[in-house]
Amino acid sequence: MQQSSAILCDGCGQPAGPGHIARRLKRLENMTRYRPIHVQALFLAATGPAADTDYLYSALGDFAGEGAEILRALGIEVSGRAVEAALTEFQRRGYVLAYVLECAQANGSAAAHREALQQRVFATIARIRRSLKPKRIVLLGNELTEFVPQLAAANLEATLILREGRPFEWNELGDRLLTKELTAPLEAL
Ligand SMILES: [Zn+2]
């Protein structure tokens, strides 16, 4: 029972030291600030970015990495605008970005990473059902492909938005792509 005294991080389920927990709490605090009461769309990706500045809600001065990508795909203007203004628009539209593993996985093989995702998907489904309660779920990144059937069968009372039956790829999120995808099902509901 080597890990009996280790704390398990509530964001990723991994044994975590004080540094890991502190980073997790900071990200959670930043995300909570912009969490809408009613979630129109949940953007769900596999694993939080390694750099805190690439995490949408922790952007400093400018958006970078995945944070920048998702805003671009949604047509949310960032240039000449404070980070807070763009995040407020994201919130006002009822959007939330979440990860199956909220924390980047520091070490470990692809297989270990996949296993961590598999172990965490149940907790993610519970979080969606009890807390986030989105109307739509947009899956991002091919790491989530294997979980599509599980999420579709989970009775989440949300429309799963996919591209040809698969999650959207980060590298194919063009300008306003997600805006187009989100307006179509919205009209159909
Ligand atoms: Zn964690």
Coordinates of C-alpha atoms and ligand atoms in Angstrom, one line a residue:
M1 CA 0.0 0.0 0.0
Q2 CA 2.7 2.4 -1.1
Q3 CA 0.2 5.1 -2.2
S4 CA -2.1 4.9 0.9
S5 CA -1.0 8.3 2.1
A6 CA -1.0 10.0 -1.3
I7 CA -3.9 12.3 -2.1
L8 CA -5.8 11.6 -5.2
C9 CA -6.3 14.7 -7.3
D10 CA -10.0 15.3 -7.9
G11 CA -9.3 16.7 -11.4
C12 CA -7.5 13.7 -12.8
G13 CA -7.7 10.9 -10.2
Q14 CA -4.0 10.5 -10.1
P15 CA -1.9 10.4 -6.9
A16 CA -0.7 14.0 -6.4
G17 CA 1.7 16.1 -4.4
P18 CA 1.2 19.6 -3.1
G19 CA 2.4 21.3 -6.4
H20 CA 0.0 19.3 -8.5
I21 CA -2.9 20.0 -6.1
A22 CA -2.1 23.7 -6.1
R23 CA -2.1 23.9 -9.9
R24 CA -5.3 22.0 -10.1
L25 CA -7.0 24.4 -7.6
K26 CA -5.8 27.4 -9.4
R27 CA -7.2 26.1 -12.7
L28 CA -10.5 25.2 -11.0
E29 CA -10.7 28.7 -9.5
N30 CA -10.1 30.3 -12.9
M31 CA -12.7 28.0 -14.6
T32 CA -15.3 28.6 -11.8
R33 CA -15.2 32.3 -12.4
Y34 CA -16.5 31.9 -15.9
R35 CA -18.8 29.0 -15.4
P36 CA -22.3 29.7 -16.7
I37 CA -25.3 28.7 -14.6
H38 CA -27.0 27.0 -17.5
V39 CA -24.6 25.2 -19.9
Q40 CA -25.6 25.4 -23.5
A41 CA -22.6 23.6 -24.8
L42 CA -19.9 21.6 -23.1
F43 CA -16.6 21.3 -25.0
L44 CA -15.0 18.1 -23.7
A45 CA -11.5 17.2 -24.5
A46 CA -9.2 14.4 -23.2
T47 CA -6.4 16.0 -21.2
G48 CA -5.7 19.5 -20.0
P49 CA -2.8 21.3 -21.6
A50 CA 0.6 21.0 -20.0
A51 CA 1.2 24.7 -19.9
D52 CA -1.2 26.7 -17.7
T53 CA -1.2 29.6 -20.2
D54 CA -2.6 27.2 -22.8
Y55 CA -5.5 26.5 -20.5
L56 CA -8.4 28.7 -21.7
Y57 CA -9.4 30.0 -18.3
S58 CA -5.8 30.7 -17.2
A59 CA -4.8 32.8 -20.1
L60 CA -2.5 35.7 -19.2
G61 CA -2.6 38.7 -21.4
D62 CA -3.1 36.6 -24.6
F63 CA -4.7 33.3 -25.4
A64 CA -2.4 30.5 -26.5
G65 CA -2.6 26.9 -27.6
E66 CA -5.9 25.2 -27.2
G67 CA -7.4 28.2 -25.5
A68 CA -6.8 30.3 -28.6
E69 CA -8.0 27.5 -30.9
I70 CA -11.3 27.1 -29.3
L71 CA -12.1 30.8 -29.3
R72 CA -11.2 31.0 -32.9
A73 CA -13.4 28.0 -33.8
L74 CA -16.3 29.8 -32.0
G75 CA -15.7 33.2 -33.7
I76 CA -15.0 34.9 -30.3
E77 CA -12.9 37.9 -31.0
V78 CA -9.7 38.1 -29.0
S79 CA -7.6 40.8 -30.7
G80 CA -7.7 44.2 -29.1
R81 CA -9.7 42.8 -26.3
A82 CA -8.9 41.9 -22.7
V83 CA -8.7 38.2 -21.9
E84 CA -11.6 38.8 -19.4
A85 CA -13.9 40.2 -22.1
A86 CA -13.4 37.1 -24.4
L87 CA -13.9 34.8 -21.5
T88 CA -17.1 36.6 -20.4
E89 CA -18.5 36.2 -24.0
F90 CA -17.6 32.5 -23.8
Q91 CA -19.5 32.3 -20.5
R92 CA -22.5 34.4 -21.8
R93 CA -23.0 32.0 -24.7
G94 CA -23.3 29.3 -22.0
Y95 CA -20.1 27.5 -23.0
V96 CA -17.8 25.5 -20.8
L97 CA -14.5 23.8 -21.6
A98 CA -13.7 20.7 -19.6
Y99 CA -11.4 17.7 -19.8
V100 CA -11.7 14.0 -18.8
L101 CA -8.3 14.5 -17.2
E102 CA -8.2 18.1 -16.1
C103 CA -4.5 17.9 -15.4
A104 CA -1.8 17.2 -17.9
Q105 CA -0.2 13.8 -17.2
A106 CA 3.4 14.5 -16.4
N107 CA 4.9 11.1 -17.1
G108 CA 3.8 7.8 -18.5
S109 CA 3.4 6.0 -21.8
A110 CA 0.5 6.4 -24.3
A111 CA -0.9 3.2 -22.9
A112 CA -0.8 4.6 -19.3
H113 CA -2.5 7.7 -20.5
R114 CA -5.2 5.8 -22.3
E115 CA -5.8 3.7 -19.2
A116 CA -6.1 6.9 -17.1
L117 CA -8.7 8.2 -19.5
Q118 CA -10.6 4.9 -19.3
Q119 CA -10.6 5.0 -15.6
R120 CA -11.8 8.6 -15.5
V121 CA -14.6 8.5 -18.1
F122 CA -17.1 7.3 -15.5
A123 CA -16.3 10.2 -13.2
T124 CA -16.6 12.5 -16.2
I125 CA -20.1 11.1 -17.1
A126 CA -21.1 11.6 -13.5
R127 CA -19.8 15.2 -13.5
I128 CA -21.8 15.9 -16.7
R129 CA -24.9 14.4 -15.3
R130 CA -24.9 16.0 -11.9
S131 CA -23.1 19.2 -12.3
L132 CA -22.6 20.5 -15.8
K133 CA -25.9 19.4 -17.3
P134 CA -25.2 20.7 -20.8
K135 CA -27.7 20.9 -23.6
R136 CA -25.0 19.9 -26.1
I137 CA -21.6 18.2 -25.8
V138 CA -18.9 18.8 -28.4
L139 CA -16.1 16.3 -28.3
L140 CA -12.6 17.5 -29.1
G141 CA -9.6 15.3 -30.1
N142 CA -9.2 11.8 -31.4
E143 CA -8.3 10.4 -28.0
L144 CA -12.0 10.5 -27.2
T145 CA -13.1 8.5 -30.2
E146 CA -13.2 5.2 -28.3
F147 CA -15.5 6.8 -25.7
V148 CA -18.1 8.0 -28.2
P149 CA -20.4 4.9 -27.8
Q150 CA -20.1 5.1 -24.0
L151 CA -21.0 8.8 -23.9
A152 CA -23.8 8.3 -26.4
A153 CA -25.3 5.5 -24.3
A154 CA -25.0 7.4 -21.0
N155 CA -28.4 9.1 -21.0
L156 CA -26.9 12.5 -20.6
E157 CA -29.9 14.3 -22.0
A158 CA -27.6 16.2 -24.2
T159 CA -27.0 16.2 -28.0
L160 CA -23.6 14.8 -28.8
I161 CA -22.0 16.9 -31.5
L162 CA -19.6 15.0 -33.7
R163 CA -18.0 15.3 -37.1
E164 CA -18.8 12.2 -39.1
G165 CA -19.3 10.2 -36.0
R166 CA -16.0 11.2 -34.5
P167 CA -14.7 14.0 -32.2
F168 CA -13.5 17.2 -33.9
E169 CA -9.7 17.3 -34.4
W170 CA -8.0 20.2 -32.7
N171 CA -5.9 20.8 -35.9
E172 CA -9.0 21.0 -38.1
L173 CA -10.9 23.6 -36.0
G174 CA -11.1 26.4 -38.6
D175 CA -12.4 29.9 -38.1
R176 CA -15.9 29.7 -36.7
L177 CA -16.2 26.0 -37.5
L178 CA -17.9 25.2 -34.2
T179 CA -20.2 28.1 -34.5
K180 CA -21.6 26.6 -37.7
E181 CA -21.9 23.2 -36.1
L182 CA -23.6 24.6 -33.0
T183 CA -26.2 26.6 -34.9
A184 CA -27.4 23.6 -36.9
P185 CA -28.5 21.4 -34.0
L186 CA -29.8 24.5 -32.2
E187 CA -32.3 25.1 -34.9
A188 CA -33.3 21.5 -35.0
L189 CA -34.0 21.2 -31.3
Ligands
ZN1 ZN -4.7 16.3 -11.2

